[in-house]
Structures are given as C-alpha cells and as structure tokens.
Tab-separated table of C-alpha atoms in Angstrom:
chain	number	residue	atom	x	y	z
A	1	UNK	CA	58.879	-12.753	13.711
A	2	UNK	CA	59.011	-13.784	10.211
A	3	UNK	CA	55.881	-15.476	8.911
A	4	UNK	CA	57.027	-15.155	5.225
A	5	UNK	CA	56.562	-18.578	3.314
A	6	UNK	CA	59.742	-19.964	1.784
A	7	UNK	CA	58.097	-20.872	-1.494
A	8	UNK	CA	54.941	-19.835	-3.110
A	9	UNK	CA	52.144	-22.056	-4.803
A	10	UNK	CA	51.952	-21.646	-8.628
A	11	UNK	CA	48.173	-20.684	-8.182
A	12	UNK	CA	46.027	-19.846	-5.135
A	13	UNK	CA	45.293	-22.752	-2.830
A	14	UNK	CA	41.720	-23.666	-2.917
A	15	UNK	CA	40.085	-24.056	0.468
A	16	UNK	CA	36.780	-25.682	0.856
A	17	UNK	CA	35.202	-24.531	4.043
A	18	UNK	CA	32.288	-23.277	6.050
A	19	UNK	CA	32.383	-19.752	7.683
A	20	UNK	CA	31.612	-20.996	11.177
A	21	UNK	CA	33.634	-24.203	11.153
A	22	UNK	CA	36.526	-24.131	13.519
A	23	UNK	CA	38.232	-26.817	11.508
A	24	UNK	CA	37.878	-24.724	8.517
A	25	UNK	CA	39.165	-21.659	10.184
A	26	UNK	CA	42.375	-23.356	11.420
A	27	UNK	CA	43.370	-23.731	7.907
A	28	UNK	CA	42.259	-20.383	6.798
A	29	UNK	CA	44.110	-18.852	9.616
A	30	UNK	CA	47.209	-20.565	8.910
A	31	UNK	CA	47.173	-19.718	5.183
A	32	UNK	CA	46.866	-16.126	6.051
A	33	UNK	CA	49.795	-16.214	8.597
A	34	UNK	CA	51.962	-17.731	5.973
A	35	UNK	CA	50.811	-15.119	3.496
A	36	UNK	CA	49.682	-17.734	0.793
A	37	UNK	CA	47.126	-16.873	-2.011
A	38	UNK	CA	43.926	-18.630	-1.268
A	39	UNK	CA	40.709	-19.059	-2.974
A	40	UNK	CA	38.008	-19.796	-0.326
A	41	UNK	CA	35.105	-22.047	-1.644
A	42	UNK	CA	31.852	-21.996	0.478
A	43	UNK	CA	30.527	-25.519	0.962
A	44	UNK	CA	26.959	-25.305	2.106
A	45	UNK	CA	26.863	-27.695	4.967
A	46	UNK	CA	23.147	-26.777	6.065
A	47	UNK	CA	21.997	-27.944	2.486
A	48	UNK	CA	24.144	-31.063	2.570
A	49	UNK	CA	26.574	-30.126	0.012
A	50	UNK	CA	29.475	-31.835	1.864
A	51	UNK	CA	27.740	-35.216	1.156
A	52	UNK	CA	27.174	-34.918	-2.484
A	53	UNK	CA	29.285	-37.059	-4.779
A	54	UNK	CA	31.265	-34.031	-6.203
A	55	UNK	CA	32.517	-33.183	-2.732
A	56	UNK	CA	32.974	-36.810	-1.455
A	57	UNK	CA	35.279	-37.186	-4.339
A	58	UNK	CA	37.549	-34.645	-2.561
A	59	UNK	CA	37.051	-36.081	0.967
A	60	UNK	CA	35.517	-39.569	1.308
A	61	UNK	CA	34.290	-38.582	4.948
A	62	UNK	CA	32.251	-35.763	3.655
A	63	UNK	CA	33.833	-33.120	5.852
A	64	UNK	CA	35.329	-29.623	5.670
A	65	UNK	CA	37.995	-28.489	5.303
A	66	UNK	CA	39.664	-29.756	2.069
A	67	UNK	CA	42.431	-27.984	0.183
A	68	UNK	CA	43.628	-28.179	-3.419
A	69	UNK	CA	47.265	-27.273	-3.810
A	70	UNK	CA	47.790	-27.861	-7.548
A	71	UNK	CA	47.699	-31.544	-8.009
A	72	UNK	CA	47.415	-32.197	-4.244
A	73	UNK	CA	44.001	-32.777	-2.675
A	74	UNK	CA	44.029	-33.119	1.201
A	75	UNK	CA	41.476	-33.349	3.894
A	76	UNK	CA	41.513	-33.043	7.618
A	77	UNK	CA	42.557	-29.828	9.303
A	78	UNK	CA	45.383	-31.078	11.227
A	79	UNK	CA	47.007	-32.989	8.287
A	80	UNK	CA	46.529	-29.862	6.206
A	81	UNK	CA	48.320	-27.679	8.849
A	82	UNK	CA	51.298	-30.127	8.885
A	83	UNK	CA	51.424	-30.248	5.148
A	84	UNK	CA	51.455	-26.464	4.823
A	85	UNK	CA	54.031	-26.071	7.311
A	86	UNK	CA	56.321	-28.702	5.805
A	87	UNK	CA	55.873	-27.240	2.176
A	88	UNK	CA	55.789	-23.450	2.847
A	89	UNK	CA	57.305	-22.660	6.223
A	90	UNK	CA	60.986	-22.287	7.284
A	91	UNK	CA	60.604	-24.418	10.338
A	92	UNK	CA	59.024	-21.992	12.818
A	93	UNK	CA	55.621	-23.537	12.955
A	94	UNK	CA	56.672	-27.164	13.026
A	95	UNK	CA	60.142	-27.116	14.525
A	96	UNK	CA	62.873	-29.453	13.307
A	97	UNK	CA	64.172	-30.080	16.742
A	98	UNK	CA	63.084	-33.493	17.820
A	99	UNK	CA	61.877	-32.470	21.316
A	100	UNK	CA	60.023	-29.373	20.101
A	101	UNK	CA	58.570	-31.168	17.182
A	102	UNK	CA	57.366	-33.910	19.665
A	103	UNK	CA	55.915	-31.254	21.858
A	104	UNK	CA	54.042	-29.663	19.034
A	105	UNK	CA	52.475	-33.034	18.014
A	106	UNK	CA	51.423	-33.569	21.508
A	107	UNK	CA	49.197	-30.392	21.260
A	108	UNK	CA	48.081	-31.473	17.835
A	109	UNK	CA	46.804	-34.566	19.643
A	110	UNK	CA	45.048	-32.330	22.244
A	111	UNK	CA	43.355	-30.448	19.427
A	112	UNK	CA	42.064	-33.566	17.792
A	113	UNK	CA	41.045	-35.111	21.169
A	114	UNK	CA	40.448	-33.099	24.272
A	115	UNK	CA	39.475	-29.907	22.311
A	116	UNK	CA	37.417	-31.885	19.780
A	117	UNK	CA	35.397	-33.545	22.505
A	118	UNK	CA	35.393	-30.707	24.910
A	119	UNK	CA	34.900	-26.981	23.930
A	120	UNK	CA	34.403	-27.812	20.188
A	121	UNK	CA	31.731	-30.417	21.135
A	122	UNK	CA	30.139	-28.000	23.592
A	123	UNK	CA	29.822	-25.458	20.754
A	124	UNK	CA	28.395	-28.025	18.585
A	125	UNK	CA	25.583	-28.460	21.029
A	126	UNK	CA	24.782	-24.982	21.270
A	127	UNK	CA	25.178	-23.863	17.737
A	128	UNK	CA	24.216	-26.960	15.722
A	129	UNK	CA	22.135	-28.791	18.174
A	130	UNK	CA	24.385	-31.878	18.306
A	131	UNK	CA	23.420	-34.730	20.514
A	132	UNK	CA	26.489	-34.487	23.027
A	133	UNK	CA	25.829	-34.379	26.608
A	134	UNK	CA	26.476	-30.666	27.269
A	135	UNK	CA	27.514	-30.888	30.895
A	136	UNK	CA	29.977	-33.682	30.105
A	137	UNK	CA	31.817	-31.948	27.354
A	138	UNK	CA	31.734	-28.746	29.186
A	139	UNK	CA	33.539	-30.167	32.299
A	140	UNK	CA	36.082	-31.930	29.807
A	141	UNK	CA	36.714	-28.320	28.430
A	142	UNK	CA	37.125	-26.975	32.092
A	143	UNK	CA	39.650	-29.729	33.002
A	144	UNK	CA	41.588	-29.010	29.959
A	145	UNK	CA	41.554	-25.260	30.435
A	146	UNK	CA	42.960	-25.699	33.952
A	147	UNK	CA	45.997	-27.501	32.466
A	148	UNK	CA	46.468	-24.909	29.611
A	149	UNK	CA	46.215	-22.264	32.321
A	150	UNK	CA	49.188	-23.543	34.191
A	151	UNK	CA	51.152	-24.173	30.922
A	152	UNK	CA	50.600	-20.609	29.707
A	153	UNK	CA	51.322	-19.023	33.084
A	154	UNK	CA	55.019	-19.809	32.422
A	155	UNK	CA	55.227	-19.782	28.578
A	156	UNK	CA	53.683	-17.268	26.154
A	157	UNK	CA	52.728	-19.980	23.733
A	158	UNK	CA	51.960	-23.664	24.155
A	159	UNK	CA	55.392	-24.694	22.995
A	160	UNK	CA	57.943	-22.062	24.020
A	161	UNK	CA	58.459	-18.449	23.182
A	162	UNK	CA	57.158	-18.354	19.620
A	163	UNK	CA	53.909	-19.344	18.127
A	164	UNK	CA	53.616	-22.929	16.429
A	165	UNK	CA	51.048	-25.173	14.806
A	166	UNK	CA	50.057	-26.135	18.439
A	167	UNK	CA	48.773	-22.709	18.913
A	168	UNK	CA	46.939	-22.644	15.601
A	169	UNK	CA	45.324	-26.015	15.885
A	170	UNK	CA	44.014	-25.197	19.494
A	171	UNK	CA	43.089	-21.478	19.027
A	172	UNK	CA	39.708	-21.397	17.278
A	173	UNK	CA	37.719	-23.633	19.468
A	174	UNK	CA	39.201	-22.203	22.692
A	175	UNK	CA	38.506	-18.636	21.442
A	176	UNK	CA	34.973	-19.610	20.691
A	177	UNK	CA	34.405	-21.651	23.892
A	178	UNK	CA	31.716	-19.024	25.077
A	179	UNK	CA	29.547	-20.169	22.322
A	180	UNK	CA	29.345	-23.505	24.195
A	181	UNK	CA	28.418	-21.670	27.313
A	182	UNK	CA	32.103	-21.985	28.656
A	183	UNK	CA	33.316	-18.823	30.224
A	184	UNK	CA	36.891	-17.858	29.673
A	185	UNK	CA	36.825	-15.324	32.619
A	186	UNK	CA	38.445	-17.616	35.036
A	187	UNK	CA	41.629	-18.111	32.809
A	188	UNK	CA	43.517	-14.833	32.454
A	189	UNK	CA	46.494	-16.562	30.880
A	190	UNK	CA	44.462	-18.477	28.217
A	191	UNK	CA	42.778	-15.038	27.402
A	192	UNK	CA	46.265	-13.350	27.207
A	193	UNK	CA	47.423	-16.195	24.856
A	194	UNK	CA	44.553	-15.664	22.681
A	195	UNK	CA	45.311	-12.109	22.311
A	196	UNK	CA	48.996	-12.827	21.418
A	197	UNK	CA	47.712	-14.946	18.642
A	198	UNK	CA	45.217	-12.374	17.515
A	199	UNK	CA	48.216	-9.827	17.301
A	200	UNK	CA	50.123	-11.966	14.936
A	201	UNK	CA	50.412	-10.309	11.514
A	202	UNK	CA	47.849	-11.967	9.081
A	203	UNK	CA	45.589	-13.045	11.759
A	204	UNK	CA	42.000	-13.360	10.537
A	205	UNK	CA	39.065	-14.081	12.898
A	206	UNK	CA	36.281	-16.575	12.426
A	207	UNK	CA	32.672	-15.188	12.581
A	208	UNK	CA	31.072	-15.381	16.064
A	209	UNK	CA	27.611	-16.861	16.531
A	210	UNK	CA	25.018	-15.367	18.770
A	211	UNK	CA	24.511	-18.376	20.985
A	212	UNK	CA	26.354	-19.227	24.252
A	213	UNK	CA	27.748	-17.164	27.063
C-alpha cells in the first residue's frame, strides 16, 4: 500500500491542536500517514486559549483543530481531512469512483454524527465532565458498534479492502471508547479493524487518559 503524498507543501503544515482531542488526532494521524511535514502547535484549552481573539481569527467557532497550509487556513477535522486528501493524495483515501466516494462520505457523516454524539460524547463526560447524559450516549455508541461490527465482519476496512478517510475519521473516538466506560470486548471485528489501522506505516497514537473502563 502506497501512502506517499503526490505533492509536498512548501513549508511544514501548522496544526493547532490539543494532545487529547480526538478531532485534533484525526488530522495529526492523517498528516503522518501522508508523510507530510507538520508543525504541531499546542492550544491550551484548559486555560481558554481557543477562545482568545488571536485564535478565533483562525476559527470563528473557537475549536481545534485548525491547519495553516501556506496561505490556506482551515478548521473542522472532517473538512481538513477532505482538503488534505484532495491536495496531497493520489485517490486512495478519498476515492474518485462515485460509489466509493459516496460510501466514504457516509462514514464521514457517521463520524460527525453518531460517533460525535455517541462514544466521543461519553468520553467527554468522563474525561472533561461534559453535561451529556452518560447512559444515553453510551447506548448510542453500543447501537453504532453493533452496525460497525457487522460491516467489519465481511470487510477489513469500512469501505472495501483498503483504508480510506472513513477509517481515519472514525478511528480515534472508537479506539478511545473505553475512556467513556464503553468496553470494546464484545466487538472482535472492531478491535481487529483498530489493529489494522494501527499497523499502517506512519500511524501515530493519541495519548490515553486514565479514566474509563
């Protein structure tokens, strides 16, 4: 499998992120898989650095991640993944085929919806004391994992036989679901899928927290 980028940025891509932000990790992981030079800039979320004017000039919503690629400044993890795939990839991560392209986008919607308000929300409750109803978001995660387990029973990756943005967008919060007190033990195919992603050349992990299952 070739993960070499077609073109290279003129200077390192700046990634504004936070070490235990799953959204930031999606982007950091993909940059590493593409082999792109990156300068990671720590945004001190606990001290509110993401709400200061100098940061909201980069992202009006005051959220990480943000990238700066030359004159391009872009926020939102999913949007950044799509941009990087279109600019620096050869078509593997975001396929040109209309059906495969649509299937990848369906999983990008899952990442922004069912994952965001399922395992990611449960982790927010346990790690960051967010105000979601824990049992509700955990149950949403379990329903999603049952679907994913069935998909991955017959396919090594979420869309076919090779990794795509579908896998990168969904990986982090599922890998870290135990931090939201969601066990992955009942899902052997999901765990095997996580291992396949972790075996990709250039894989980088996100730091684990000490809370959760």
